mmCIF file of C-alpha atoms in Angstrom:
data_model
loop_
_atom_site.group_PDB
_atom_site.id
_atom_site.type_symbol
_atom_site.label_atom_id
_atom_site.label_comp_id
_atom_site.label_asym_id
_atom_site.label_seq_id
_atom_site.Cartn_x
_atom_site.Cartn_y
_atom_site.Cartn_z
ATOM 1 C CA LYS A 667 -8.140 -9.053 -20.146
ATOM 2 C CA GLN A 668 -10.414 -6.542 -18.455
ATOM 3 C CA GLU A 669 -9.619 -2.868 -18.990
ATOM 4 C CA VAL A 670 -11.274 -0.053 -17.081
ATOM 5 C CA THR A 671 -11.278 3.580 -18.280
ATOM 6 C CA GLN A 672 -12.379 6.646 -16.365
ATOM 7 C CA ILE A 673 -13.331 9.964 -17.930
ATOM 8 C CA PRO A 674 -12.535 12.699 -17.218
ATOM 9 C CA ALA A 675 -9.090 12.281 -15.653
ATOM 10 C CA ALA A 676 -9.543 15.547 -13.761
ATOM 11 C CA LEU A 677 -12.537 17.822 -13.021
ATOM 12 C CA SER A 678 -12.819 21.164 -11.222
ATOM 13 C CA VAL A 679 -16.299 22.618 -10.514
ATOM 14 C CA PRO A 680 -17.761 25.246 -8.175
ATOM 15 C CA GLU A 681 -19.416 24.151 -4.986
ATOM 16 C CA GLY A 682 -23.058 23.224 -5.263
ATOM 17 C CA GLU A 683 -22.962 21.759 -8.774
ATOM 18 C CA ASN A 684 -24.213 18.308 -9.641
ATOM 19 C CA LEU A 685 -21.653 16.236 -11.499
ATOM 20 C CA VAL A 686 -21.164 12.893 -13.216
ATOM 21 C CA LEU A 687 -18.075 10.711 -13.309
ATOM 22 C CA ASN A 688 -17.807 8.078 -16.014
ATOM 23 C CA CYS A 689 -16.364 4.579 -15.996
ATOM 24 C CA SER A 690 -16.254 2.093 -18.877
ATOM 25 C CA PHE A 691 -15.060 -1.523 -18.925
ATOM 26 C CA THR A 692 -14.262 -3.828 -21.797
ATOM 27 C CA ASP A 693 -15.488 -7.184 -20.484
ATOM 28 C CA SER A 694 -19.172 -7.054 -19.564
ATOM 29 C CA ALA A 695 -18.996 -10.395 -17.667
ATOM 30 C CA ILE A 696 -18.283 -8.676 -14.352
ATOM 31 C CA TYR A 697 -19.510 -9.728 -10.950
ATOM 32 C CA ASN A 698 -19.518 -6.376 -9.186
ATOM 33 C CA LEU A 699 -18.650 -2.764 -9.927
ATOM 34 C CA GLN A 700 -17.274 -0.857 -6.982
ATOM 35 C CA TRP A 701 -16.647 2.877 -6.573
ATOM 36 C CA PHE A 702 -13.942 4.122 -4.166
ATOM 37 C CA ARG A 703 -12.744 7.478 -2.914
ATOM 38 C CA GLN A 704 -9.043 8.116 -2.227
ATOM 39 C CA ASP A 705 -7.734 11.205 -0.366
ATOM 40 C CA PRO A 706 -4.084 12.179 -0.934
ATOM 41 C CA GLY A 707 -1.691 9.721 0.697
ATOM 42 C CA LYS A 708 -4.501 7.605 2.053
ATOM 43 C CA GLY A 709 -6.075 4.233 1.417
ATOM 44 C CA LEU A 710 -9.284 3.561 -0.468
ATOM 45 C CA THR A 711 -12.733 4.114 1.038
ATOM 46 C CA SER A 712 -15.606 2.173 -0.528
ATOM 47 C CA LEU A 713 -18.467 4.362 -1.623
ATOM 48 C CA LEU A 714 -20.861 2.169 -3.496
ATOM 49 C CA LEU A 715 -21.021 -1.490 -4.688
ATOM 50 C CA ILE A 716 -23.258 -2.476 -7.545
ATOM 51 C CA GLN A 717 -23.831 -6.181 -8.099
ATOM 52 C CA SER A 718 -24.113 -7.385 -11.676
ATOM 53 C CA SER A 719 -27.850 -8.001 -11.268
ATOM 54 C CA GLN A 720 -28.476 -4.435 -10.076
ATOM 55 C CA ARG A 721 -28.865 -1.229 -12.092
ATOM 56 C CA GLU A 722 -28.014 1.334 -9.437
ATOM 57 C CA GLN A 723 -27.134 2.028 -5.835
ATOM 58 C CA THR A 724 -27.588 5.185 -3.754
ATOM 59 C CA SER A 725 -25.922 6.471 -0.618
ATOM 60 C CA GLY A 726 -26.738 9.997 0.513
ATOM 61 C CA ARG A 727 -25.756 12.426 -2.240
ATOM 62 C CA LEU A 728 -24.140 9.673 -4.285
ATOM 63 C CA ASN A 729 -25.821 7.520 -6.926
ATOM 64 C CA ALA A 730 -24.051 4.930 -9.039
ATOM 65 C CA SER A 731 -25.551 3.243 -12.060
ATOM 66 C CA LEU A 732 -24.461 0.168 -13.995
ATOM 67 C CA ASP A 733 -25.211 -0.835 -17.605
ATOM 68 C CA LYS A 734 -23.412 -4.133 -18.222
ATOM 69 C CA SER A 735 -24.537 -4.433 -21.840
ATOM 70 C CA SER A 736 -22.816 -1.181 -22.806
ATOM 71 C CA GLY A 737 -19.933 -1.633 -20.357
ATOM 72 C CA ARG A 738 -20.575 1.611 -18.469
ATOM 73 C CA SER A 739 -21.054 2.879 -14.994
ATOM 74 C CA THR A 740 -21.562 6.429 -13.746
ATOM 75 C CA LEU A 741 -21.181 8.035 -10.357
ATOM 76 C CA TYR A 742 -23.487 10.973 -9.788
ATOM 77 C CA ILE A 743 -22.649 13.465 -7.012
ATOM 78 C CA ALA A 744 -25.457 15.839 -6.075
ATOM 79 C CA ALA A 745 -24.868 19.278 -4.562
ATOM 80 C CA SER A 746 -21.120 18.973 -4.483
ATOM 81 C CA GLN A 747 -19.163 20.250 -1.459
ATOM 82 C CA PRO A 748 -15.461 21.097 -0.971
ATOM 83 C CA GLY A 749 -15.155 17.981 1.199
ATOM 84 C CA ASP A 750 -15.937 15.860 -1.876
ATOM 85 C CA SER A 751 -12.556 16.827 -3.339
ATOM 86 C CA ALA A 752 -10.627 13.575 -3.796
ATOM 87 C CA THR A 753 -9.722 11.014 -6.433
ATOM 88 C CA TYR A 754 -12.588 8.700 -7.376
ATOM 89 C CA LEU A 755 -11.747 5.187 -8.550
ATOM 90 C CA CYS A 756 -13.934 2.700 -10.363
ATOM 91 C CA ALA A 757 -13.112 -0.998 -10.159
ATOM 92 C CA ALA A 758 -14.538 -4.095 -11.842
ATOM 93 C CA ASP A 759 -14.631 -7.417 -10.041
ATOM 94 C CA GLY A 760 -13.701 -10.504 -12.069
ATOM 95 C CA THR A 761 -15.995 -12.873 -13.892
ATOM 96 C CA GLY A 762 -17.934 -15.640 -12.213
ATOM 97 C CA GLY A 763 -17.531 -14.244 -8.711
ATOM 98 C CA GLY A 764 -13.927 -15.428 -8.395
ATOM 99 C CA ALA A 765 -11.871 -13.630 -5.742
ATOM 100 C CA ASP A 766 -9.151 -12.813 -8.251
ATOM 101 C CA GLY A 767 -8.910 -9.146 -7.494
ATOM 102 C CA LEU A 768 -10.306 -5.936 -8.855
ATOM 103 C CA THR A 769 -9.308 -4.200 -12.100
ATOM 104 C CA PHE A 770 -9.052 -0.441 -11.528
ATOM 105 C CA GLY A 771 -9.397 2.617 -13.702
ATOM 106 C CA LYS A 772 -6.843 5.366 -13.234
ATOM 107 C CA GLY A 773 -9.283 7.583 -11.434
ATOM 108 C CA THR A 774 -10.922 10.988 -11.727
ATOM 109 C CA HIS A 775 -9.238 13.718 -9.682
ATOM 110 C CA LEU A 776 -12.047 15.962 -8.466
ATOM 111 C CA ILE A 777 -11.693 19.477 -7.069
ATOM 112 C CA ILE A 778 -14.698 21.291 -5.659
ATOM 113 C CA GLN A 779 -14.025 25.051 -5.505
ATOM 114 C CA PRO A 780 -15.487 26.820 -2.411
ATOM 115 C CA ASP B 574 -13.968 -2.015 14.924
ATOM 116 C CA GLY B 575 -13.211 -4.441 12.105
ATOM 117 C CA GLY B 576 -10.767 -3.451 9.451
ATOM 118 C CA ILE B 577 -7.362 -3.867 7.806
ATOM 119 C CA THR B 578 -4.174 -2.620 9.430
ATOM 120 C CA GLN B 579 -1.079 -2.005 7.375
ATOM 121 C CA SER B 580 2.278 -1.240 8.869
ATOM 122 C CA PRO B 581 4.500 0.648 8.771
ATOM 123 C CA LYS B 582 2.926 3.713 7.210
ATOM 124 C CA TYR B 583 6.305 4.780 5.759
ATOM 125 C CA LEU B 584 9.246 2.500 4.920
ATOM 126 C CA PHE B 585 12.665 3.289 3.541
ATOM 127 C CA ARG B 586 14.777 0.638 1.791
ATOM 128 C CA LYS B 587 18.399 0.691 0.842
ATOM 129 C CA GLU B 588 19.519 -0.778 -2.438
ATOM 130 C CA GLY B 589 19.856 -4.604 -2.234
ATOM 131 C CA GLN B 590 17.679 -4.949 0.867
ATOM 132 C CA ASN B 591 14.608 -7.053 1.308
ATOM 133 C CA VAL B 592 11.758 -5.416 3.255
ATOM 134 C CA THR B 593 8.482 -6.821 4.517
ATOM 135 C CA LEU B 594 5.174 -4.943 4.637
ATOM 136 C CA SER B 595 2.587 -6.086 7.134
ATOM 137 C CA CYS B 596 -1.140 -6.550 6.512
ATOM 138 C CA GLU B 597 -3.504 -7.816 9.196
ATOM 139 C CA GLN B 598 -7.327 -8.061 9.031
ATOM 140 C CA ASN B 599 -9.937 -8.805 11.724
ATOM 141 C CA LEU B 600 -12.880 -9.028 9.310
ATOM 142 C CA ASN B 601 -12.771 -12.843 9.061
ATOM 143 C CA HIS B 602 -12.338 -12.502 5.301
ATOM 144 C CA ASP B 603 -11.011 -15.471 3.409
ATOM 145 C CA ALA B 604 -9.363 -13.595 0.509
ATOM 146 C CA MET B 605 -6.563 -11.045 0.703
ATOM 147 C CA TYR B 606 -4.751 -8.967 -1.937
ATOM 148 C CA TRP B 607 -1.733 -6.747 -2.485
ATOM 149 C CA TYR B 608 -1.812 -3.823 -4.891
ATOM 150 C CA ARG B 609 0.804 -1.368 -5.991
ATOM 151 C CA GLN B 610 -0.120 2.232 -6.855
ATOM 152 C CA ASP B 611 2.114 4.486 -8.947
ATOM 153 C CA PRO B 612 1.261 8.007 -10.103
ATOM 154 C CA GLY B 613 -0.634 7.959 -13.382
ATOM 155 C CA GLN B 614 -0.811 4.138 -13.520
ATOM 156 C CA GLY B 615 -3.623 3.253 -11.182
ATOM 157 C CA LEU B 616 -3.607 0.211 -8.935
ATOM 158 C CA ARG B 617 -2.039 -3.009 -10.158
ATOM 159 C CA LEU B 618 -2.448 -6.476 -8.515
ATOM 160 C CA ILE B 619 0.740 -8.041 -7.125
ATOM 161 C CA TYR B 620 -0.449 -11.214 -5.335
ATOM 162 C CA TYR B 621 -3.681 -12.592 -3.949
ATOM 163 C CA SER B 622 -4.706 -15.402 -1.658
ATOM 164 C CA GLN B 623 -8.118 -17.050 -1.409
ATOM 165 C CA ILE B 624 -7.342 -19.427 1.481
ATOM 166 C CA VAL B 625 -4.617 -20.067 4.056
ATOM 167 C CA ASN B 626 -1.458 -21.622 2.664
ATOM 168 C CA ASP B 627 -2.368 -20.791 -0.924
ATOM 169 C CA PHE B 628 -1.665 -17.728 -3.066
ATOM 170 C CA GLN B 629 -1.470 -16.726 -6.736
ATOM 171 C CA LYS B 630 0.507 -14.259 -8.729
ATOM 172 C CA GLY B 631 -1.157 -11.144 -10.019
ATOM 173 C CA ASP B 632 -0.149 -8.949 -12.911
ATOM 174 C CA ILE B 633 3.182 -7.688 -11.477
ATOM 175 C CA ALA B 634 4.473 -10.403 -9.126
ATOM 176 C CA GLU B 635 8.147 -10.306 -10.193
ATOM 177 C CA GLY B 636 10.425 -9.157 -7.383
ATOM 178 C CA TYR B 637 7.799 -9.772 -4.691
ATOM 179 C CA SER B 638 6.937 -12.706 -2.411
ATOM 180 C CA VAL B 639 4.084 -13.407 -0.002
ATOM 181 C CA SER B 640 2.986 -15.936 2.584
ATOM 182 C CA ARG B 641 -0.402 -16.852 4.087
ATOM 183 C CA GLU B 642 0.169 -18.886 7.216
ATOM 184 C CA LYS B 643 -2.756 -17.376 9.085
ATOM 185 C CA LYS B 644 -6.176 -16.233 7.849
ATOM 186 C CA GLU B 645 -5.691 -12.802 9.395
ATOM 187 C CA SER B 646 -2.224 -12.037 7.951
ATOM 188 C CA PHE B 647 -0.810 -11.592 4.439
ATOM 189 C CA PRO B 648 2.717 -10.067 4.547
ATOM 190 C CA LEU B 649 4.407 -8.847 1.362
ATOM 191 C CA THR B 650 8.171 -9.002 0.973
ATOM 192 C CA VAL B 651 9.753 -6.684 -1.579
ATOM 193 C CA THR B 652 12.968 -8.341 -2.613
ATOM 194 C CA SER B 653 16.180 -6.909 -4.051
ATOM 195 C CA ALA B 654 15.050 -8.310 -7.381
ATOM 196 C CA GLN B 655 12.364 -5.651 -7.602
ATOM 197 C CA LYS B 656 14.179 -2.934 -9.543
ATOM 198 C CA ASN B 657 11.748 -0.070 -8.984
ATOM 199 C CA PRO B 658 10.085 -0.621 -5.602
ATOM 200 C CA THR B 659 9.273 2.981 -4.777
ATOM 201 C CA ALA B 660 5.461 3.077 -4.689
ATOM 202 C CA PHE B 661 2.382 3.145 -2.479
ATOM 203 C CA TYR B 662 1.337 -0.378 -1.427
ATOM 204 C CA LEU B 663 -2.260 -1.218 -0.560
ATOM 205 C CA CYS B 664 -3.593 -4.399 1.027
ATOM 206 C CA ALA B 665 -7.223 -5.429 0.619
ATOM 207 C CA SER B 666 -9.536 -8.255 1.606
ATOM 208 C CA SER B 667 -12.851 -9.708 0.511
ATOM 209 C CA ILE B 668 -15.171 -12.101 2.366
ATOM 210 C CA ARG B 669 -14.821 -15.065 -0.003
ATOM 211 C CA THR B 670 -15.365 -16.242 -3.534
ATOM 212 C CA GLY B 671 -18.830 -15.814 -4.962
ATOM 213 C CA VAL B 672 -20.238 -13.477 -2.321
ATOM 214 C CA PRO B 673 -20.901 -9.889 -3.534
ATOM 215 C CA PHE B 674 -19.799 -7.882 -0.516
ATOM 216 C CA GLY B 675 -17.018 -6.017 -2.158
ATOM 217 C CA TYR B 676 -13.479 -5.258 -1.042
ATOM 218 C CA THR B 677 -12.023 -3.444 1.961
ATOM 219 C CA PHE B 678 -8.712 -1.639 1.821
ATOM 220 C CA GLY B 679 -6.074 -0.706 4.361
ATOM 221 C CA SER B 680 -4.487 2.729 4.701
ATOM 222 C CA GLY B 681 -1.351 1.840 2.751
ATOM 223 C CA THR B 682 2.419 1.734 3.119
ATOM 224 C CA ARG B 683 4.599 4.169 1.208
ATOM 225 C CA LEU B 684 7.949 2.546 0.322
ATOM 226 C CA THR B 685 10.851 4.656 -0.754
ATOM 227 C CA VAL B 686 14.265 3.467 -1.963
ATOM 228 C CA VAL B 687 17.130 5.553 -0.534
#
């Protein structure tokens, strides 16, 4: 059974710093790896999707990488801003492309200090 | 705009009552999912459906029931058999099996037992 772990659980940094959020998964036979953002009391907003054949994806100040062989993904946030404060969730899609649902990590709670 | 609509945003349930959470999507996605989110536990899969009139249990299906009579709709009923229903419930959809376009989430329903 797939397990997803996110480190650190919480992170507080001053505005302007570059930072890295880590995600690891136990079963490397994933189809996709998807990063989400969740604001308090809200739903999930998709940030980046990395297909199993890809190594990384970029969107603005965000860059996500995927290393299936080591079971790791990282989310890099450049030049952090107070508006980036949220919980970031990593989720692994099941094997073989089946629509069986995502397996989530518990998230990294990020605070960017003004 | 296409998306997922969950209603109501807040729901209060008395002991012994059944309540139904609504999830509607206009994305023309084949697959739909229900997740439960508790503090410190991350998101857990309750039920999912890949096609109309078919659905499967997820990791924590006990005390819940679903139906999929229309492609656009996937309501979740929290029955009196669910002993600890207070949580944040999220509905999601994906286009179909084997296509790497990721998952879209609704804004959630917060259920509280009173």
